[in-house]
Tab-separated table of C-alpha atoms in Angstrom:
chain	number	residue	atom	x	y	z
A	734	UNK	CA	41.385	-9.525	-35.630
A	735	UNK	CA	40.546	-12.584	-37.772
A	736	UNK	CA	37.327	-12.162	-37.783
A	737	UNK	CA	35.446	-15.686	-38.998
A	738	UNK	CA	37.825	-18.289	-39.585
A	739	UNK	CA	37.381	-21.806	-40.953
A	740	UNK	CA	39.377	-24.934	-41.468
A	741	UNK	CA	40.062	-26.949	-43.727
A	742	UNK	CA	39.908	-24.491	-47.000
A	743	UNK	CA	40.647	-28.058	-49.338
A	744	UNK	CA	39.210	-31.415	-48.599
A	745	UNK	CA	38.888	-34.289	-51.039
A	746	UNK	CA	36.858	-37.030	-49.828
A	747	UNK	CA	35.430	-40.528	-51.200
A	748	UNK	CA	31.228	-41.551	-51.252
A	749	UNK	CA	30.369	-42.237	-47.460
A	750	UNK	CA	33.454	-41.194	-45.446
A	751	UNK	CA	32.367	-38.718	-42.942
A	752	UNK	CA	34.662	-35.259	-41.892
A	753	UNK	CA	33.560	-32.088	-39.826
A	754	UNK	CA	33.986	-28.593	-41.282
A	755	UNK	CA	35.344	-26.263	-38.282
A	756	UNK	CA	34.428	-22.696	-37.628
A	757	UNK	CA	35.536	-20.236	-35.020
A	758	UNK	CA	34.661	-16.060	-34.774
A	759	UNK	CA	36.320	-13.987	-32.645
A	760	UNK	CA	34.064	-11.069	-33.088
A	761	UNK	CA	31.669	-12.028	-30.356
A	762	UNK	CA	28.863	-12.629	-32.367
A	763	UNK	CA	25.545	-14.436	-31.267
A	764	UNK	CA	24.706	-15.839	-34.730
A	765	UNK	CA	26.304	-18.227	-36.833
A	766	UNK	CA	25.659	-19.591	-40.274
A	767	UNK	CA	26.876	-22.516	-42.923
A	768	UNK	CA	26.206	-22.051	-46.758
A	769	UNK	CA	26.794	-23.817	-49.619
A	770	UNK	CA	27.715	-22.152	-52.885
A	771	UNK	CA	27.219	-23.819	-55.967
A	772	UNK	CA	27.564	-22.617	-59.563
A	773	UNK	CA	24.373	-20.397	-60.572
A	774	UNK	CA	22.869	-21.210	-57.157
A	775	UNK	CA	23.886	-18.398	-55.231
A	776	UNK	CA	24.551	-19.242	-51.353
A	777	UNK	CA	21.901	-21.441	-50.001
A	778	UNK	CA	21.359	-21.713	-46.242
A	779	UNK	CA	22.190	-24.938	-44.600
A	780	UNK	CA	21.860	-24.373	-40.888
A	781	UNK	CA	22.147	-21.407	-38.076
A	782	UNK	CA	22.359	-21.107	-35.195
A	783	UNK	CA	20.728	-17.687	-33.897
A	784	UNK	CA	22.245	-18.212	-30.337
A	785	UNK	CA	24.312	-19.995	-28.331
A	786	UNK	CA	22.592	-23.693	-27.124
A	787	UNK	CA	20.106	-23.393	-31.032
A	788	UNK	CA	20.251	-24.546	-34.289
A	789	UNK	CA	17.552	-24.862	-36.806
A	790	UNK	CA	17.317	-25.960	-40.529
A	791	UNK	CA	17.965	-23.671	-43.716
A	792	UNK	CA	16.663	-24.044	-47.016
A	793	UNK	CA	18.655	-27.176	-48.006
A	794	UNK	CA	19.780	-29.111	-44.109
A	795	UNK	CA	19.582	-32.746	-45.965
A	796	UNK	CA	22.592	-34.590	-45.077
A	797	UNK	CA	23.899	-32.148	-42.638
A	798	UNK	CA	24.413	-32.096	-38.842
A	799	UNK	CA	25.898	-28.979	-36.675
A	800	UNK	CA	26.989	-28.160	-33.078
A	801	UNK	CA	27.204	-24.730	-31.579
A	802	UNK	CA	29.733	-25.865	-29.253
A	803	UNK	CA	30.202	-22.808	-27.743
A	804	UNK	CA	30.039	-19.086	-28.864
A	805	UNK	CA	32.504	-18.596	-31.017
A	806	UNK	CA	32.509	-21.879	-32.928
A	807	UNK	CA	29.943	-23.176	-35.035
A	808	UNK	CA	30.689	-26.663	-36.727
A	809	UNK	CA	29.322	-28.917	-39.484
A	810	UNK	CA	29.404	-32.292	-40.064
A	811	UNK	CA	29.041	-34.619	-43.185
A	812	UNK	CA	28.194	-38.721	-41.580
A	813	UNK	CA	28.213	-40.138	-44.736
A	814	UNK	CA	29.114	-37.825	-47.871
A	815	UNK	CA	27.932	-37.808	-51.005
A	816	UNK	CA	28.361	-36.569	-54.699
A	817	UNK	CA	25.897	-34.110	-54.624
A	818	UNK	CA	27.845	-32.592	-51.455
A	819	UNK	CA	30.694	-31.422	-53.927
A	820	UNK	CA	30.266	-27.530	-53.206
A	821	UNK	CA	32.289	-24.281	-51.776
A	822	UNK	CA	30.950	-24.201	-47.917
A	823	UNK	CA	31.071	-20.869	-45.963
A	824	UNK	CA	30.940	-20.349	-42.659
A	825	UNK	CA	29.339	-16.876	-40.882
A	826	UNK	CA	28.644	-14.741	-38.357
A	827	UNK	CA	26.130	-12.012	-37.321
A	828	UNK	CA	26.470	-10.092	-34.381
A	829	UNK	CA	23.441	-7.280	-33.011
A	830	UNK	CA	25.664	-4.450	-32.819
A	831	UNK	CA	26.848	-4.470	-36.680
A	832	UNK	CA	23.189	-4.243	-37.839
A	833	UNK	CA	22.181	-7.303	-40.384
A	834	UNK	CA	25.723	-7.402	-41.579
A	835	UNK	CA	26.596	-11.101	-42.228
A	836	UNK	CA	30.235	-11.706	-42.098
A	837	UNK	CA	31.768	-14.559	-44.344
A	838	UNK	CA	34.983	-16.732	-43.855
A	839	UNK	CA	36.999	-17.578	-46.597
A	840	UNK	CA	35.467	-20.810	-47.654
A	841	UNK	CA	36.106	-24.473	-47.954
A	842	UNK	CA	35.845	-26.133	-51.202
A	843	UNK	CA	34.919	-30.271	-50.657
A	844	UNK	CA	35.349	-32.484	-53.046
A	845	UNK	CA	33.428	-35.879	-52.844
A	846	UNK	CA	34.577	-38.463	-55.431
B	368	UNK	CA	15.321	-22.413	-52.618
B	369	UNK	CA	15.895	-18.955	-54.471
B	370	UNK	CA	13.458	-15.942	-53.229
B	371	UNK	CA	15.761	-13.464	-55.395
B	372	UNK	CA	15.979	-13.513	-58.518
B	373	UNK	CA	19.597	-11.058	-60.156
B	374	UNK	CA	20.258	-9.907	-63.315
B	375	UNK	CA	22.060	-10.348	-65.513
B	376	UNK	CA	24.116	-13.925	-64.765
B	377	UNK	CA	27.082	-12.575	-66.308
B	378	UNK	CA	28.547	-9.347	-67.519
B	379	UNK	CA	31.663	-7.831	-69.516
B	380	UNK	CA	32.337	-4.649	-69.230
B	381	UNK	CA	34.868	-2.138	-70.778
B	382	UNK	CA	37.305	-0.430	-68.234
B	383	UNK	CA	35.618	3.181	-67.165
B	384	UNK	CA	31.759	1.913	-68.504
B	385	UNK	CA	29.412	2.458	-65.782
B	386	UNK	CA	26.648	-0.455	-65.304
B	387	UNK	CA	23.978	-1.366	-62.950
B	388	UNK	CA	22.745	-5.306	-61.657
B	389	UNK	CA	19.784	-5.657	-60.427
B	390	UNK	CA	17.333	-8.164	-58.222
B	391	UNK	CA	13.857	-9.062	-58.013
B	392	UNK	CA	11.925	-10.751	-55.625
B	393	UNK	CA	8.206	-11.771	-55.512
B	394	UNK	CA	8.482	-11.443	-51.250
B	395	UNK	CA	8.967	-7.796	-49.348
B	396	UNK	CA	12.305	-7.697	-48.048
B	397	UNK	CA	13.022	-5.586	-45.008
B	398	UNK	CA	17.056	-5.125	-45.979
B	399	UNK	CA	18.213	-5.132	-48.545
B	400	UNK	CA	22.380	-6.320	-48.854
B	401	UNK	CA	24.680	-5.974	-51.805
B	402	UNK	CA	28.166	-8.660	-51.005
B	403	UNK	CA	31.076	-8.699	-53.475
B	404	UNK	CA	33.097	-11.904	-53.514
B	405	UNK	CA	36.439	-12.187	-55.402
B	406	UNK	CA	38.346	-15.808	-56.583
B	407	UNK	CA	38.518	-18.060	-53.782
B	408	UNK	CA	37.715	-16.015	-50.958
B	409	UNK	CA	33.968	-14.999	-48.725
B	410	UNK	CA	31.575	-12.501	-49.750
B	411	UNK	CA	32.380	-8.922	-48.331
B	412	UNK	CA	29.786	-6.559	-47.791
B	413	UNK	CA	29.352	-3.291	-49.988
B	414	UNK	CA	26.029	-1.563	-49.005
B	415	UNK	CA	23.204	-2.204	-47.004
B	416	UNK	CA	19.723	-0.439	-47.683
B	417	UNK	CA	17.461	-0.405	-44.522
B	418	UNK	CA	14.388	1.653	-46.029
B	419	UNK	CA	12.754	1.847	-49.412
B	420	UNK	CA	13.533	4.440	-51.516
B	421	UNK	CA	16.972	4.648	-49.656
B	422	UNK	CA	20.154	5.465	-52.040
B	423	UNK	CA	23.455	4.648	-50.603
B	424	UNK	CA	26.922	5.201	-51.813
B	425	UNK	CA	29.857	3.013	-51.399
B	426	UNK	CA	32.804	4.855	-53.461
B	427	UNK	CA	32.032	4.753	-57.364
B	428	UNK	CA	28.983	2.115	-55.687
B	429	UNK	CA	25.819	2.670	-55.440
B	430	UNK	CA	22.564	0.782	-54.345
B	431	UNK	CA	18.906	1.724	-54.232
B	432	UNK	CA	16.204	0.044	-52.447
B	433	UNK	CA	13.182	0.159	-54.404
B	434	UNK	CA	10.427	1.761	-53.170
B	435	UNK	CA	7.914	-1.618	-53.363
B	436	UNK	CA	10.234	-2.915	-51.291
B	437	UNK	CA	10.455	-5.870	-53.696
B	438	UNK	CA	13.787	-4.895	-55.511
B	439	UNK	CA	16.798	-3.457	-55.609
B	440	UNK	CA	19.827	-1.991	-58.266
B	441	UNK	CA	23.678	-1.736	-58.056
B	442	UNK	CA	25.657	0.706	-59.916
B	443	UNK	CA	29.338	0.565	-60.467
B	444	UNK	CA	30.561	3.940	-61.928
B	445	UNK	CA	33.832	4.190	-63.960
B	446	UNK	CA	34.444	0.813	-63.727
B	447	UNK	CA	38.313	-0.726	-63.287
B	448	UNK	CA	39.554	-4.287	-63.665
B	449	UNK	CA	39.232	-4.697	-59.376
B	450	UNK	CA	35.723	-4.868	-59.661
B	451	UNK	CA	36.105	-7.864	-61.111
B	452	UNK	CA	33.921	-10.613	-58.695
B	453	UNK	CA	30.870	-12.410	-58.000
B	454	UNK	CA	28.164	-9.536	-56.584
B	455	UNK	CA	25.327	-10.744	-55.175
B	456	UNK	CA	22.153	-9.664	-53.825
B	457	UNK	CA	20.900	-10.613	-50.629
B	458	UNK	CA	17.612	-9.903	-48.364
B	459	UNK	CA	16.340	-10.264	-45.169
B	460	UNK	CA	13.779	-13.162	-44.528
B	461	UNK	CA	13.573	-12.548	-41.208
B	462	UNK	CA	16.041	-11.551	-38.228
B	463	UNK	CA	18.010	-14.541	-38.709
B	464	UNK	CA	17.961	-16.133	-42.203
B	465	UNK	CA	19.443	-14.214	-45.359
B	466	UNK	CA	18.571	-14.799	-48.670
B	467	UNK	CA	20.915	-14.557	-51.347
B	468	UNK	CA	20.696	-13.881	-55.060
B	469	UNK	CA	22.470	-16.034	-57.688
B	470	UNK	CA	25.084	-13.471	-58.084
B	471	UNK	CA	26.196	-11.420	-61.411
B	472	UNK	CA	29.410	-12.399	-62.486
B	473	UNK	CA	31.688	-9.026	-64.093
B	474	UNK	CA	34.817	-9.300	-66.076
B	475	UNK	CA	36.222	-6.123	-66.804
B	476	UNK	CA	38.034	-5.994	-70.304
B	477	UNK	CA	41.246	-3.815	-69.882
């Protein structure tokens, strides 16, 4: 059981090139979430989607864009990335039967020069 | 941006001390969540509190939801250098949307 799984866990990119961060669950959850984690910030919330076919805005959506292309996979794009991107992004999953349990992938750490 | 606000930053802490972390908030939190996350991977949960007043025990872990409803402690008993991690503190804003603490940063010294 994987559990949530996301791809890449390294990316280096330059000011204004675009990429999509992947994410896939195999737990059958109906909720999905992206975070960024940034030193002495804690996790800040930067989209969810609650069910499959929604999304809505966290606390800090600026310069983001996701799809809940199905289910299991949650994605979330950078069009044009900047500096201020630079961050550890984690991908997760919440599912009615485990209570309010979030469930967190391992991370991708972006780099934008 | 942050709701909860967890104490201390940082922490070192001699191998079999017991200590305690702790967050605030100025908003009611329904659930309260404690998440350990070690070097380079997600957070994992530890406890979750569902009613104030509730004590839980996870191991040589233990949380309490306080009774306003407003905050919440972690103790780590007899401490060992694999606690060493990120915790942080997270609560419920509403069915969907977590908050999450800052996180206390421990270093065990062996």
């Amino acid at each position: 059981n994987a559990g949530v799984t996301q791809t890449p866990k390294f990316q280096v990119l330059k000011t204004g090139q675009s990429m999509t961060l992947q994410c896939a669950q195999d737990m059958n959850h109906n909720s999905m979430y992206w975070y960024r984690q940034d030193p002495g910030m804690g996790l800040r919330l930067i989209y969810y989607s609650a069910s499959e076919g929604t999304t809505d805005k966290g606390e800090v959506p600026n310069g983001y864009n996701v799809s809940r292309l199905n289910k299991r996979e949650f994605s979330l794009r950078l069009e044009s990335a900047a500096p201020s991107q630079t961050s550890v992004y984690f991908c997760a999953s919440k599912g009615a039967e485990a209570g309010e349990k979030l469930f967190f992938g391992s991370g991708t750490q972006l780099s934008v020069l | 941006g942050q709701q909860l606000n967890q104490s201390p930053q940082s922490m070192f802490i001699q191998e079999g001390e017991d200590v305690s972390m702790n967050c605030t908030s100025s908003s009611i939190f329904n659930t309260w969540l404690w998440y350990k996350q070690e070097p380079g991977e997600g957070p994992v949960l530890l406890i979750a509190l569902y009613k104030a007043g509730e004590l839980t025990s996870n191991g040589r872990l233990t949380a309490q939801f306080g009774i306003t409803r407003k905050d919440s402690f972690l103790n780590i008993s007899a401490s060992i250098p694999s606690d060493v991690g990120i915790y942080f503190c997270a609560g419920h804003i509403n069915d969907y949307k977590l908050s999450f603490g800052a996180g206390t940063t421990v270093t065990v010294r062996a």
